[in-house]
Coordinates of C-alpha atoms in Angstrom, one line a residue:
X857 CA 2.3 16.1 -19.1
X858 CA 4.7 15.7 -15.7
X859 CA 8.1 14.5 -17.0
X860 CA 8.8 11.0 -17.7
X861 CA 5.5 10.6 -19.3
X862 CA 3.3 9.2 -16.0
X863 CA 0.2 8.8 -15.3
X864 CA -2.2 12.1 -15.7
X865 CA -5.3 12.0 -14.0
X866 CA -8.2 13.9 -15.8
X867 CA -12.0 15.2 -15.3
X868 CA -13.6 11.4 -15.1
X869 CA -17.4 10.7 -16.3
X870 CA -19.3 10.8 -13.2
X871 CA -20.0 6.9 -13.8
X872 CA -17.7 4.5 -13.2
X873 CA -17.1 1.8 -16.1
X874 CA -17.3 -2.0 -15.6
X875 CA -13.7 -2.0 -16.4
X876 CA -13.1 0.6 -14.0
X877 CA -15.1 -2.0 -11.7
X878 CA -13.1 -4.6 -12.6
X879 CA -9.7 -3.2 -11.6
X880 CA -11.0 -1.9 -8.8
X881 CA -11.9 -5.5 -7.5
X882 CA -8.7 -7.0 -8.7
X883 CA -7.0 -4.3 -6.9
X884 CA -8.4 -5.1 -3.9
X885 CA -7.7 -8.7 -4.2
X886 CA -4.4 -8.4 -5.1
X887 CA -3.1 -5.9 -2.4
X888 CA -5.3 -8.1 0.1
X889 CA -3.4 -11.2 -0.1
X890 CA -0.5 -10.1 0.4
X891 CA -0.5 -10.8 4.3
X892 CA -1.9 -13.9 3.6
X893 CA 1.3 -15.5 1.6
X894 CA 3.7 -13.6 3.5
X895 CA 3.0 -15.8 6.6
X896 CA 3.1 -19.0 4.9
X897 CA 6.5 -18.1 3.0
X898 CA 8.2 -16.5 6.8
X899 CA 7.9 -20.2 8.1
X900 CA 10.3 -22.0 5.2
X901 CA 12.3 -18.7 4.3
X902 CA 14.6 -15.7 6.0
X903 CA 13.1 -12.4 6.0
X904 CA 15.6 -10.8 3.5
X905 CA 15.4 -13.9 1.4
X906 CA 11.9 -12.9 1.2
X907 CA 12.3 -9.1 0.4
X908 CA 15.1 -10.2 -2.4
X909 CA 12.8 -12.5 -3.9
X910 CA 9.2 -10.3 -4.0
X911 CA 11.4 -7.3 -4.9
X912 CA 13.7 -8.7 -7.6
X913 CA 10.9 -10.6 -9.4
X914 CA 9.1 -7.3 -9.0
X915 CA 12.0 -5.3 -10.5
X916 CA 12.7 -7.8 -13.3
X917 CA 9.0 -8.0 -14.7
X918 CA 8.5 -4.1 -15.0
X919 CA 12.2 -3.6 -16.1
X920 CA 11.7 -3.9 -19.9
X921 CA 8.6 -1.8 -19.5
X922 CA 10.3 0.7 -17.6
X923 CA 12.8 0.8 -20.5
X924 CA 10.7 0.6 -23.0
X925 CA 9.2 3.6 -21.6
X926 CA 12.5 5.7 -22.0
X927 CA 13.8 8.5 -20.1
X928 CA 14.4 6.3 -16.7
X929 CA 17.7 6.5 -15.7
X930 CA 18.2 10.1 -16.2
X931 CA 15.1 10.6 -14.2
X932 CA 16.3 8.5 -11.3
X933 CA 19.6 10.1 -10.9
X934 CA 17.8 13.7 -11.1
X935 CA 15.7 12.9 -7.8
X936 CA 17.7 9.7 -6.3
X937 CA 17.7 11.7 -2.9
X938 CA 14.3 11.7 -2.6
X939 CA 13.7 8.1 -4.2
X940 CA 15.9 6.3 -2.0
X941 CA 13.4 8.0 1.1
X942 CA 10.5 6.8 -0.5
X943 CA 12.2 3.5 -1.3
X944 CA 13.3 3.2 2.6
X945 CA 10.0 4.2 3.8
X946 CA 7.6 2.3 1.1
X947 CA 9.4 -0.9 0.3
X948 CA 12.9 -1.3 2.3
X949 CA 11.8 -1.2 6.0
X950 CA 7.9 -1.9 5.3
X951 CA 8.7 -5.4 4.2
X952 CA 11.0 -6.5 6.5
X953 CA 9.1 -5.8 9.4
X954 CA 5.7 -7.2 7.8
X955 CA 7.3 -10.7 7.5
X956 CA 9.3 -10.4 10.7
X957 CA 6.1 -9.3 12.6
X958 CA 3.7 -12.4 10.8
X959 CA 6.0 -15.1 13.0
X960 CA 3.9 -13.8 15.6
X961 CA 1.1 -12.0 14.4
X962 CA -2.0 -13.3 12.2
X963 CA -2.4 -12.0 8.5
X964 CA -5.9 -10.9 9.5
X965 CA -4.5 -9.0 12.2
X966 CA -1.4 -7.3 10.0
X967 CA -4.1 -6.2 7.2
X968 CA -6.4 -5.0 10.1
X969 CA -3.1 -2.6 11.8
X970 CA -2.3 -1.6 8.0
X971 CA -5.7 -0.6 7.2
X972 CA -4.9 2.7 10.0
X973 CA -2.6 4.1 7.4
X974 CA -5.1 6.1 5.8
X975 CA -5.8 7.8 9.6
X976 CA -1.9 8.1 9.9
X977 CA -1.7 10.3 6.3
X978 CA -3.9 12.1 7.7
X979 CA -2.1 13.5 10.9
X980 CA 0.8 13.5 9.1
X981 CA 0.0 15.8 6.4
X982 CA -1.6 18.0 9.1
X983 CA 2.4 17.9 11.1
X984 CA 4.3 18.7 7.8
X985 CA 2.5 21.7 6.6
X986 CA -0.8 20.6 5.1
X987 CA -3.0 23.8 6.1
X988 CA -6.7 21.7 5.3
X989 CA -8.6 22.4 8.5
X990 CA -10.0 19.9 9.9
X991 CA -13.3 19.2 10.9
X992 CA -15.4 18.0 13.7
X993 CA -16.0 14.6 11.2
X994 CA -12.7 14.3 10.5
X995 CA -11.4 14.4 14.0
X996 CA -14.1 12.0 15.2
X997 CA -13.2 9.6 12.1
X998 CA -9.1 10.0 13.3
X999 CA -10.3 9.2 17.3
X1000 CA -12.7 6.3 16.0
X1001 CA -9.8 5.0 13.8
X1002 CA -7.3 4.9 16.5
X1003 CA -9.8 3.8 19.0
X1004 CA -10.7 0.3 16.8
X1005 CA -6.7 0.2 16.5
X1006 CA -6.5 0.3 20.4
X1007 CA -9.1 -2.4 20.8
X1008 CA -7.6 -4.8 18.2
X1009 CA -3.8 -4.2 19.5
X1010 CA -5.5 -4.3 23.2
X1011 CA -5.1 -8.0 24.3
X1012 CA -1.7 -8.9 22.6
X1013 CA 0.1 -5.7 24.0
X1014 CA 2.3 -8.4 26.2
X1015 CA 5.3 -10.3 25.5
X1016 CA 6.5 -10.8 22.0
X1017 CA 3.6 -9.7 20.6
X1018 CA 4.2 -5.9 21.7
X1019 CA 7.5 -5.7 19.7
X1020 CA 5.1 -7.5 16.8
X1021 CA 2.6 -4.8 16.8
X1022 CA 5.3 -2.2 16.9
X1023 CA 6.5 -3.3 14.0
X1024 CA 3.2 -3.2 12.7
X1025 CA 3.1 0.4 13.5
X1026 CA 5.8 1.4 12.1
X1027 CA 4.7 -0.3 8.8
X1028 CA 1.7 1.9 8.5
X1029 CA 3.9 5.0 9.6
X1030 CA 5.9 4.2 6.4
X1031 CA 3.4 3.5 4.2
X1032 CA 1.4 7.0 4.9
X1033 CA 4.8 9.2 4.5
X1034 CA 6.1 7.9 1.6
X1035 CA 2.8 9.5 -0.7
X1036 CA 3.9 12.5 0.8
X1037 CA 7.7 11.8 -0.4
X1038 CA 6.4 11.1 -3.7
X1039 CA 3.5 14.0 -3.7
X1040 CA 6.3 16.8 -2.9
X1041 CA 9.4 15.5 -4.4
X1042 CA 8.9 13.1 -6.9
X1043 CA 5.9 14.3 -9.2
X1044 CA 8.4 14.5 -12.0
X1045 CA 9.0 10.7 -12.0
X1046 CA 6.3 9.0 -14.0
X1047 CA 4.6 5.9 -12.0
X1048 CA 6.3 3.2 -13.6
X1049 CA 9.6 4.7 -13.1
X1050 CA 9.3 4.9 -9.4
X1051 CA 7.8 1.7 -9.1
X1052 CA 10.3 -0.2 -10.8
X1053 CA 13.5 2.0 -9.5
X1054 CA 12.1 1.3 -6.0
X1055 CA 11.4 -2.5 -6.6
X1056 CA 15.5 -2.4 -7.7
X1057 CA 16.9 -0.9 -5.2
X1058 CA 15.5 -2.9 -2.4
X1059 CA 16.9 -5.7 -4.3
X1060 CA 20.0 -4.7 -4.1
X1061 CA 20.0 -3.4 -0.5
X1062 CA 18.6 -7.2 0.2
X1063 CA 21.0 -8.7 -2.1
X1064 CA 23.9 -9.7 0.7
X1065 CA 21.3 -10.6 3.7
X1066 CA 19.7 -12.9 1.3
X1067 CA 22.7 -14.4 0.5
X1068 CA 24.0 -14.6 4.3
X1069 CA 20.4 -16.3 5.3
X1070 CA 19.9 -18.6 2.1
X1071 CA 18.0 -21.8 3.4
X1072 CA 20.5 -24.8 3.3
X1073 CA 17.6 -26.8 1.8
X1074 CA 15.3 -26.1 -1.0
X1075 CA 12.2 -24.5 0.4
X1076 CA 8.5 -26.5 0.5
X1077 CA 6.4 -26.0 -2.7
X1078 CA 3.9 -24.0 -1.1
X1079 CA 6.8 -21.3 0.2
X1080 CA 8.2 -21.5 -3.1
X1081 CA 4.5 -20.5 -5.0
X1082 CA 4.1 -17.8 -2.1
X1083 CA 6.9 -16.2 -2.8
X1084 CA 6.1 -16.4 -6.6
X1085 CA 2.7 -15.1 -5.9
X1086 CA 4.0 -12.0 -4.0
X1087 CA 6.8 -10.7 -6.5
X1088 CA 4.6 -11.6 -9.9
X1089 CA 1.4 -10.9 -8.6
X1090 CA 1.3 -8.5 -5.3
X1091 CA 4.1 -6.5 -6.6
X1092 CA 4.7 -6.8 -10.7
X1093 CA 0.8 -7.1 -11.6
X1094 CA -0.4 -5.2 -8.9
X1095 CA 1.5 -2.0 -9.7
X1096 CA 0.7 -2.5 -13.7
X1097 CA -3.2 -3.0 -12.5
X1098 CA -2.9 0.1 -10.6
X1099 CA -1.9 2.6 -13.1
X1100 CA -4.6 1.1 -15.5
X1101 CA -7.1 1.9 -12.5
X1102 CA -5.6 5.5 -12.0
X1103 CA -5.9 6.1 -16.1
X1104 CA -9.8 4.6 -16.0
X1105 CA -10.9 6.5 -12.6
X1106 CA -8.2 9.0 -11.5
X1107 CA -5.8 8.9 -8.8
X1108 CA -8.6 9.8 -5.6
X1109 CA -11.2 7.5 -6.6
X1110 CA -8.7 4.3 -7.2
X1111 CA -7.3 4.7 -3.6
X1112 CA -11.1 3.6 -2.5
X1113 CA -9.5 -0.1 -3.2
X1114 CA -7.3 0.5 0.4
X1115 CA -10.7 0.7 2.3
X1116 CA -11.4 -3.1 1.1
X1117 CA -7.7 -4.7 1.3
X1118 CA -8.7 -4.9 5.5
X1119 CA -11.5 -7.4 4.7
X1120 CA -9.9 -9.1 2.0
X1121 CA -7.0 -9.9 4.1
X1122 CA -9.0 -10.9 6.8
X1123 CA -11.1 -13.2 4.6
X1124 CA -7.7 -14.8 3.7
X1125 CA -6.7 -15.5 6.8
X1126 CA -9.5 -17.0 7.6
X1127 CA -10.2 -19.4 4.6
X1128 CA -6.7 -20.4 4.2
X1129 CA -5.0 -20.4 7.6
X1130 CA -7.9 -21.3 9.4
X1131 CA -7.3 -18.0 11.3
X1132 CA -9.9 -17.1 13.7
X1133 CA -13.2 -14.7 13.3
X1134 CA -13.3 -13.4 16.5
X1135 CA -15.5 -10.4 17.8
X1136 CA -12.7 -8.3 18.5
X1137 CA -11.5 -8.6 14.9
X1138 CA -14.9 -7.8 13.8
X1139 CA -15.4 -4.7 16.4
X1140 CA -11.5 -3.3 15.7
X1141 CA -12.5 -3.7 11.2
X1142 CA -15.5 -1.6 12.0
X1143 CA -14.1 0.9 13.9
X1144 CA -11.0 1.0 11.9
X1145 CA -12.6 1.3 8.5
X1146 CA -15.7 3.7 9.8
X1147 CA -12.4 5.7 11.1
X1148 CA -10.5 5.3 7.7
X1149 CA -13.8 7.0 5.5
X1150 CA -14.7 10.0 8.1
X1151 CA -11.2 11.3 8.6
X1152 CA -9.9 11.5 5.1
X1153 CA -13.6 12.8 4.0
X1154 CA -13.6 15.8 2.0
X1155 CA -15.4 18.9 3.0
X1156 CA -19.0 20.0 1.7
X1157 CA -18.6 21.6 -1.7
X1158 CA -19.3 25.4 -1.4
X1159 CA -21.4 27.6 -3.7
X1160 CA -18.1 28.0 -5.4
X1161 CA -16.8 25.0 -6.0
X1162 CA -18.2 21.8 -7.8
X1163 CA -20.4 19.8 -6.8
X1164 CA -19.5 16.3 -6.1
X1165 CA -21.1 13.6 -8.2
X1166 CA -24.0 12.3 -6.5
X1167 CA -23.2 8.6 -7.9
X1168 CA -19.7 9.3 -7.2
X1169 CA -17.3 6.3 -5.6
X1170 CA -17.6 7.1 -1.7
X1171 CA -14.9 9.3 0.2
X1172 CA -13.3 9.9 -3.0
X1173 CA -10.4 7.8 -0.7
X1174 CA -7.3 9.3 0.2
X1175 CA -6.7 13.4 0.9
X1176 CA -5.0 15.1 -2.5
X1177 CA -2.2 16.3 -0.1
X1178 CA -1.4 12.6 0.3
X1179 CA -1.6 10.7 -2.7
X1180 CA 0.6 11.5 -5.2
X1181 CA -1.0 12.3 -9.0
X1182 CA 1.8 10.4 -10.6
X1183 CA 3.1 8.3 -8.7
X1184 CA 2.4 5.1 -6.8
X1185 CA 1.1 5.4 -2.9
X1186 CA 2.0 2.5 -1.8
X1187 CA 1.8 -0.3 -0.8
X1188 CA 1.7 -0.4 -1.2
X1189 CA 2.4 -5.4 1.2
X1190 CA 2.7 -3.3 -0.7
X1191 CA 0.0 -2.2 -0.7
X1192 CA -0.5 2.7 0.2
X1193 CA -1.4 3.4 0.8
X1194 CA -1.2 1.8 2.3
X1195 CA -1.4 0.9 1.6
X1196 CA 0.3 -2.2 -0.8
X1197 CA 0.3 -5.1 1.0

């Protein structure tokens, strides 16, 4: 077991348990609805207040568990440099950029753009030393997925929307890069310690800006509920469910939920915010999702390798070099990994 008492991935039975499917469904929702809540919250508070509220709530709820696990202070001090970089790529930058972008973009469109994270992760891994060869199928997936991003973003490339699109694509880049840092530099830091310390660092960083932009009047109940949901449900609870999902089905299978998050984001936006469900959104979703599955597909097993169970969950999610066994890919919006929401 890695130092810090992290989640260890072992061989799983071929059939995913009922508990595994329940946890999978929970993660698909918990990291699919942040875009909806962010859209609601930015109407009542500033971006720094939103990020501070979410990270502070999440850190406060996870901190007692991290302290109980023991060894957090020593582990964080040993890894503080890569931890700062991970927090910057996963939380500090992305959560602020997402919140600002949703002033001008719909929550469903934001969620769909973030769906490009697995595709960007494959490219980043390749550019930073991944020796795995990309076959024709994976190259086709990259092109199809990027084409889907182009279909979605094309009509909005004008005026202030261009800046918002750039912000979301920077978020996707951060979500794709953070797991590489966790995989290569933070393997000895447990998932719980990684999540708690990253959230605490982000809360501290945004304390000053949040105070400077604190609202003069109490936000509406709708905004307060959105902030509470982001901190409690989409951050603290989501991380805990994610850890349990990894224990139940393993990291690779657990990450398959990243393919479901965009659909949840679109449905939530349409149902609760009356956002349009256009033909462009439908086509781009199909292209991005299909491209992500193809781009992250594993090579067919050879005679010397173990066969992949016929009833395993589809595609085995992100490539193993971009998803840490004992760390949170996340976004995590929020989301990993996307990406967390």
